[in-house]
Coordinates of C-alpha atoms in Angstrom, one line a residue:
M122 CA 15.3 -0.8 -21.1
A123 CA 15.9 -3.1 -18.7
S124 CA 14.1 -2.6 -15.4
K125 CA 14.4 0.6 -12.9
R126 CA 15.7 -1.5 -9.5
V127 CA 14.6 -0.4 -6.4
L128 CA 16.5 -0.7 -2.7
L129 CA 13.7 -0.5 -0.3
L130 CA 15.9 -0.9 3.0
C131 CA 13.2 -2.7 5.9
G132 CA 14.4 -2.9 9.7
D133 CA 12.1 -4.3 12.1
Y134 CA 9.3 -2.1 13.7
M135 CA 9.5 0.1 10.4
E136 CA 6.1 1.5 10.2
D137 CA 3.3 -1.2 8.0
Y138 CA 2.0 0.9 5.4
E139 CA 5.8 2.6 4.7
A140 CA 6.9 -0.5 3.7
M141 CA 4.6 -2.4 2.1
V142 CA 2.6 0.4 -0.3
P143 CA 5.5 1.6 -1.8
F144 CA 8.1 -1.7 -2.1
Q145 CA 4.0 -3.3 -4.0
A146 CA 3.3 0.2 -5.2
L147 CA 5.8 0.3 -7.3
Q148 CA 6.3 -3.5 -8.2
A149 CA 2.8 -3.1 -9.6
Y150 CA 4.2 -0.6 -11.5
G151 CA 7.2 -2.4 -13.4
L152 CA 10.4 -1.7 -11.2
T153 CA 12.0 -3.8 -9.1
V154 CA 12.1 -3.7 -5.9
D155 CA 14.6 -5.5 -3.6
A156 CA 13.9 -6.1 0.4
V157 CA 16.5 -5.9 2.7
C158 CA 17.8 -6.0 6.6
P159 CA 20.6 -5.5 7.7
G160 CA 21.3 -9.3 10.0
K161 CA 18.8 -10.6 8.0
K162 CA 18.3 -12.2 4.6
A163 CA 16.6 -13.3 1.8
G164 CA 12.4 -15.3 3.3
D165 CA 13.1 -14.1 6.6
V166 CA 10.8 -11.6 8.0
C167 CA 10.8 -7.3 9.8
R168 CA 8.0 -7.4 12.1
T169 CA 6.0 -4.0 11.7
A170 CA 4.4 -1.8 14.1
V171 CA 1.2 -0.1 13.4
H172 CA 1.8 3.8 14.3
Q173 CA -1.1 6.2 13.6
L174 CA -2.7 9.4 15.7
S175 CA -5.2 8.5 17.9
G176 CA -6.0 11.8 19.9
H177 CA -3.3 11.3 21.7
Q178 CA -0.1 13.4 22.7
T179 CA 1.5 10.7 20.4
Y180 CA 1.2 8.4 18.4
S181 CA -0.2 5.0 19.3
E182 CA 2.2 1.7 17.3
T183 CA 0.5 -2.1 17.9
R184 CA 1.5 -5.1 15.9
G185 CA 1.5 -4.7 12.2
H186 CA 2.1 -7.4 9.9
N187 CA 5.0 -9.8 9.1
F188 CA 7.3 -7.6 6.1
A189 CA 8.8 -10.9 3.6
L190 CA 12.4 -9.4 2.8
N191 CA 13.1 -11.0 -0.2
A192 CA 17.0 -10.0 -0.9
T193 CA 20.3 -9.9 1.5
F194 CA 21.7 -6.9 2.7
A195 CA 24.7 -8.7 2.9
E196 CA 25.2 -9.0 -1.4
I197 CA 23.3 -5.8 -2.5
D198 CA 25.6 -3.5 -4.4
A199 CA 24.5 0.0 -4.2
A200 CA 25.6 0.3 -8.5
N201 CA 22.6 -2.0 -9.2
Y202 CA 20.1 0.0 -8.1
D203 CA 18.6 3.2 -9.1
G204 CA 16.7 5.1 -6.2
L205 CA 16.1 4.5 -2.2
L206 CA 13.1 4.1 0.3
L207 CA 13.7 4.4 3.7
P208 CA 10.7 3.7 6.3
G209 CA 9.9 5.4 9.2
G210 CA 8.5 4.0 12.6
R211 CA 11.0 2.7 15.6
A212 CA 13.9 0.8 12.9
P213 CA 14.9 4.2 11.9
E214 CA 16.1 4.5 15.6
Y215 CA 18.8 1.8 15.8
L216 CA 19.8 2.1 12.1
A217 CA 20.5 5.4 12.3
H218 CA 23.4 3.8 14.9
D219 CA 24.5 1.1 11.7
P220 CA 27.4 2.1 9.9
L221 CA 27.5 -0.1 7.2
V222 CA 23.4 2.3 6.5
V223 CA 25.4 5.2 6.6
A224 CA 28.2 4.3 4.7
L225 CA 24.9 2.5 1.7
V226 CA 22.9 5.8 2.3
I227 CA 25.5 8.3 1.8
K228 CA 26.8 6.2 -1.3
F229 CA 22.9 6.9 -2.7
F230 CA 23.3 10.1 -2.1
S231 CA 25.9 10.9 -3.9
S232 CA 25.7 9.1 -6.2
G233 CA 23.2 11.9 -7.3
K234 CA 20.3 8.7 -7.1
A235 CA 16.5 9.3 -6.2
L236 CA 16.4 8.9 -2.5
A237 CA 13.0 9.7 -1.4
S238 CA 12.3 8.6 2.8
I239 CA 9.9 9.2 5.3
C240 CA 8.4 9.8 8.6
H241 CA 11.8 8.6 11.0
G242 CA 13.8 7.5 8.2
Q243 CA 14.6 11.3 8.5
L244 CA 16.8 10.1 11.4
I245 CA 18.7 7.9 9.1
L246 CA 19.4 10.9 6.9
A247 CA 20.1 13.5 9.6
A248 CA 23.2 10.5 10.9
A249 CA 24.6 10.0 7.0
G250 CA 24.9 13.6 7.2
V251 CA 23.5 13.9 3.6
A252 CA 21.1 16.7 4.5
K253 CA 22.3 19.3 5.6
D254 CA 22.0 22.2 3.7
R255 CA 18.3 20.8 2.1
K256 CA 15.3 21.3 2.9
C257 CA 13.5 18.3 5.1
T258 CA 10.6 17.5 6.2
A259 CA 9.1 14.8 8.8
F260 CA 6.6 13.9 11.2
P261 CA 7.7 16.9 13.3
P262 CA 8.9 15.3 17.2
V263 CA 12.2 14.3 13.7
K264 CA 12.6 18.2 13.4
P265 CA 15.4 18.4 15.8
V266 CA 17.4 15.6 15.4
L267 CA 17.4 17.0 11.3
V268 CA 17.5 20.7 12.3
A269 CA 21.1 19.4 14.0
S270 CA 22.1 18.3 11.0
G271 CA 22.1 21.1 9.2
A272 CA 18.7 20.7 7.3
H273 CA 16.4 24.0 6.5
W274 CA 13.6 23.1 7.9
V275 CA 10.0 22.7 6.4
E276 CA 7.2 22.4 8.8
P277 CA 4.5 20.5 8.0
D278 CA 1.5 22.4 7.0
T279 CA 0.2 19.0 7.1
M280 CA 0.6 14.7 7.9
A281 CA 0.4 14.8 4.0
A282 CA 3.5 17.5 2.9
T283 CA 6.5 16.1 1.2
V284 CA 9.2 18.3 -0.1
V285 CA 11.6 17.9 -3.1
D286 CA 15.3 19.3 -2.8
G287 CA 17.4 17.7 -5.8
N288 CA 17.5 13.6 -5.6
L289 CA 16.2 14.1 -1.9
I290 CA 13.0 13.5 -1.3
T291 CA 11.2 13.5 2.4
A292 CA 7.7 12.9 3.4
A293 CA 6.3 13.2 7.3
T294 CA 3.3 10.7 7.1
Y295 CA 2.7 8.0 5.1
E296 CA -0.5 10.2 5.2
G297 CA 1.6 12.1 2.2
H298 CA 2.0 8.5 0.3
P299 CA 0.7 9.6 -2.7
E300 CA 2.9 11.8 -3.7
F301 CA 5.4 10.7 -2.0
I302 CA 5.9 8.1 -4.0
Q303 CA 4.6 10.2 -7.7
H304 CA 8.8 12.0 -7.0
F305 CA 9.8 9.5 -5.9
V306 CA 8.8 7.7 -9.7
K307 CA 9.5 10.9 -12.0
A308 CA 13.3 11.0 -9.6
L309 CA 13.7 7.3 -11.5
G310 CA 12.4 8.9 -14.7
G311 CA 8.9 7.4 -15.3
N312 CA 6.6 8.8 -17.4
I313 CA 3.1 8.3 -16.3
S314 CA -0.2 8.8 -18.6
G315 CA -3.7 7.6 -18.8
S316 CA -4.1 8.1 -15.9
N317 CA -7.8 11.2 -15.6
K318 CA -9.7 8.0 -14.1
K319 CA -12.5 8.2 -11.3
I320 CA -12.6 4.8 -9.5
L321 CA -14.2 3.3 -6.6
F322 CA -13.6 1.9 -3.2
L323 CA -15.8 -0.5 -1.1
C324 CA -15.2 -0.4 1.8
G325 CA -15.9 -1.4 5.7
D326 CA -15.3 -2.0 9.4
Y327 CA -12.8 -4.8 9.4
M328 CA -11.7 -5.4 5.4
E329 CA -8.5 -6.0 5.3
D330 CA -5.5 -3.0 5.8
Y331 CA -3.2 -4.0 3.4
E332 CA -5.9 -4.9 0.7
V333 CA -7.7 -0.7 1.1
T334 CA -4.6 0.7 1.0
V335 CA -2.3 0.2 -1.1
P336 CA -4.0 -0.7 -4.4
F337 CA -5.8 2.9 -2.5
Q338 CA -3.0 5.2 -2.8
S339 CA -1.5 3.3 -5.6
L340 CA -3.4 4.8 -7.1
Q341 CA -3.9 8.0 -5.7
A342 CA 0.4 8.2 -6.6
L343 CA -1.3 7.7 -10.3
G344 CA -3.4 10.2 -10.7
C345 CA -6.7 9.1 -10.3
Q346 CA -9.2 10.4 -8.7
V347 CA -10.4 7.8 -5.7
D348 CA -13.1 7.3 -4.3
A349 CA -13.6 5.1 -0.8
V350 CA -17.7 4.9 0.5
C351 CA -19.3 2.7 2.7
P352 CA -22.9 2.6 3.6
K353 CA -24.1 4.8 6.5
K354 CA -20.6 6.4 6.6
K355 CA -19.8 9.7 5.5
T356 CA -17.3 11.1 4.9
G357 CA -13.9 11.8 6.7
E358 CA -15.6 9.1 9.6
T359 CA -12.8 6.2 9.2
C360 CA -13.7 1.6 9.5
P361 CA -11.5 0.1 11.5
T362 CA -9.1 -2.1 9.8
A363 CA -8.6 -5.9 10.7
I364 CA -4.5 -6.8 9.4
H365 CA -4.5 -10.8 8.4
D366 CA -1.4 -12.4 8.4
F367 CA -0.5 -16.2 7.8
E368 CA 1.6 -17.1 10.3
G369 CA 1.2 -20.8 10.8
D370 CA -2.2 -21.5 11.8
Q371 CA -4.5 -23.1 10.3
T372 CA -5.8 -20.1 8.7
Y373 CA -4.5 -16.8 8.6
S374 CA -4.2 -13.6 12.4
E375 CA -6.7 -11.1 13.0
K376 CA -5.1 -7.5 14.5
P377 CA -6.1 -4.5 14.5
G378 CA -4.9 -2.6 11.9
H379 CA -4.8 1.4 11.3
D380 CA -8.2 3.4 11.1
F381 CA -9.0 3.8 7.2
A382 CA -10.2 7.5 6.4
L383 CA -13.1 7.7 3.9
N384 CA -12.8 11.1 1.3
A385 CA -16.5 10.5 -0.3
T386 CA -20.3 9.7 1.4
Y387 CA -21.6 6.1 0.5
D388 CA -24.5 8.3 -0.3
D389 CA -23.7 10.9 -2.5
V390 CA -21.9 8.4 -5.3
N391 CA -23.4 8.5 -8.5
A392 CA -21.9 5.2 -10.4
S393 CA -22.3 6.1 -13.4
S394 CA -19.3 8.6 -13.2
Y395 CA -17.0 6.3 -11.7
D396 CA -14.4 3.8 -14.6
A397 CA -13.5 1.6 -11.6
L398 CA -14.4 0.3 -8.8
V399 CA -12.1 -1.6 -6.1
I400 CA -13.3 -4.3 -3.3
P401 CA -11.1 -4.4 -0.5
G402 CA -10.9 -8.3 1.9
G403 CA -11.0 -8.5 5.0
R404 CA -14.3 -8.7 7.5
A405 CA -15.9 -6.9 5.6
P406 CA -18.0 -8.9 2.4
E407 CA -19.7 -10.7 5.3
Y408 CA -21.5 -8.5 6.3
L409 CA -21.6 -5.8 2.6
A410 CA -23.0 -8.5 0.6
L411 CA -26.1 -8.3 3.2
N412 CA -26.7 -5.1 1.6
E413 CA -29.6 -4.0 -1.0
S414 CA -27.2 -0.9 -2.5
V415 CA -23.8 -2.9 -2.4
I416 CA -25.5 -5.1 -4.1
A417 CA -27.5 -3.1 -6.6
L418 CA -24.4 -0.8 -6.5
V419 CA -21.7 -4.0 -8.3
K420 CA -24.2 -5.0 -10.7
H421 CA -24.2 -1.2 -12.2
F422 CA -20.6 -2.1 -12.6
M423 CA -20.8 -5.7 -14.4
E424 CA -23.7 -4.6 -16.4
S425 CA -21.6 -1.5 -17.5
K426 CA -18.9 -3.8 -18.0
K427 CA -16.5 -1.9 -15.7
P428 CA -13.3 -2.5 -14.1
V429 CA -13.6 -4.5 -11.2
A430 CA -11.2 -5.4 -9.3
S431 CA -11.9 -7.5 -6.0
I432 CA -10.1 -9.4 -3.9
C433 CA -9.7 -12.1 -1.1
H434 CA -13.0 -12.6 0.5
G435 CA -14.8 -9.2 -1.9
Q436 CA -15.5 -12.3 -3.8
Q437 CA -18.5 -12.9 -1.5
I438 CA -19.7 -9.7 -3.0
L439 CA -19.3 -10.5 -6.5
A440 CA -21.8 -14.1 -5.4
A441 CA -24.4 -12.4 -4.1
A442 CA -24.1 -9.7 -6.8
D443 CA -24.8 -13.1 -8.9
V444 CA -22.3 -11.5 -10.9
L445 CA -19.8 -14.3 -11.4
K446 CA -22.0 -17.0 -13.3
G447 CA -19.9 -18.0 -16.7
R448 CA -16.7 -16.4 -15.2
R449 CA -13.6 -17.3 -14.5
C450 CA -12.1 -16.5 -11.0
T451 CA -10.3 -16.8 -8.0
A452 CA -10.2 -15.7 -3.4
Y453 CA -8.7 -17.3 -0.8
P454 CA -9.5 -20.4 -0.3
A455 CA -11.7 -20.3 2.8
V456 CA -13.9 -18.2 -0.5
K457 CA -14.2 -21.1 -3.5
L458 CA -17.3 -22.5 -2.2
N459 CA -19.1 -19.0 -2.8
V460 CA -17.3 -18.1 -5.3
V461 CA -18.5 -21.8 -6.6
L462 CA -22.2 -21.6 -6.1
G463 CA -22.4 -18.4 -7.5
G464 CA -22.0 -20.2 -11.6
A465 CA -18.2 -19.2 -11.7
I466 CA -15.7 -21.4 -13.1
W467 CA -13.4 -22.1 -9.1
L468 CA -9.0 -20.2 -10.9
E469 CA -6.7 -22.3 -7.1
P470 CA -4.7 -19.2 -6.7
N471 CA -1.3 -21.4 -6.8
P472 CA 0.5 -18.9 -5.6
I473 CA -1.9 -17.0 -2.6
S474 CA -0.2 -14.5 -5.1
R475 CA -1.8 -15.1 -8.4
C476 CA -4.7 -13.0 -9.8
F477 CA -7.0 -13.3 -13.1
T478 CA -8.2 -11.1 -14.9
D479 CA -11.8 -12.5 -17.1
G480 CA -13.1 -9.4 -19.7
N481 CA -13.3 -6.0 -17.5
L482 CA -12.9 -8.6 -14.0
V483 CA -9.3 -9.3 -12.0
T484 CA -9.6 -10.9 -8.9
G485 CA -6.9 -11.9 -6.5
A486 CA -6.0 -14.3 -3.4
A487 CA -4.7 -12.2 -1.1
W488 CA -2.6 -8.8 -0.8
P489 CA 0.9 -10.9 -1.5
G490 CA -0.9 -10.6 -4.6
H491 CA -1.2 -6.7 -5.0
P492 CA 1.8 -6.5 -7.5
E493 CA -0.2 -8.0 -10.4
F494 CA -3.8 -7.3 -9.6
I495 CA -2.8 -3.2 -9.7
A496 CA -1.3 -4.1 -12.8
K497 CA -4.2 -5.8 -14.4
L498 CA -6.6 -2.7 -12.8
M499 CA -3.8 -0.9 -15.0
A500 CA -4.2 -3.1 -18.2
L501 CA -7.9 -2.6 -17.7
L502 CA -8.0 0.6 -17.5
G503 CA -4.8 2.4 -19.6
I504 CA -3.0 3.3 -17.3
H505 CA 1.2 3.4 -18.5
V506 CA 4.0 4.5 -15.7
T507 CA 6.8 4.1 -18.3
F508 CA 10.8 4.3 -17.4

């Protein structure tokens, strides 16, 4: 059967997570995802925004990653796609006034194809008139517009709330991605199997923003139990993250990312109860590699031959744990020295999205490789998405 095709409707200052998480998660599951923006073509970028609730009366905004489009808006044909995704952020405020965008949304909706919209994306639904008489949720400030458009407003009891009404899937914020993405996969005819797995994420302050949240929510959307822990922190505490991007400089740039909420306590972890370990990159691995309990944890997973997936600078921890000898391994190129001195067989990441599997070990070079990185981990765990 041909791969399902999904269209992601982008715009400048769409919310960073709300574009990249579904984009890469769905690719990891085997779908083709085309990201387009009115007035832009394949290879162009959209700037994104980091929105989060930080104790103020409304969300804060800082600059996110630059999101690279992989298709041209003027060339798309809705008939070639099985579903449409609308991220939130500030982009929907102006996209809702674009007649071509409105016509596109109406075409998907009226054909009965899966239509999923999150946060402020519902402004576009209201402009297209497709929310009328449908149960719908959104980020609360979008309520007046939805109500005025004739939608049956569903108050989100948490910011993770998701509502399904026929072919329309709506969610309040990116906190609801796991359920939001899972519903979308099911609406596309997908079936998830083998996901009764328990996975541990090893987190730290200033880990890379995408490299923790994309795989974390992608695995949750499959139905896995995913626990995120950080040394010296407990459930409910947060880790600040770093946005590492490639902007034409000699090395990556860094901007502040989202605060990532931990959902388990490091000191309570029983490593033997988990099926796999994931190590995000960013700056956290530099100091986590000096923590003896972290080293012991990594050695347990490697010696038990349980799947271990490490990306970018995460391989600094693997090298410090002395578990790379004789293993075929890649990493962000700046980490090559750690990997080679750790006794590994270096695999050049060309392109930077390349990932490799060697036995129980999956390694990737950077967040552009998430689709392959997550898919390789799924394969080791026996998780399948079929259509």
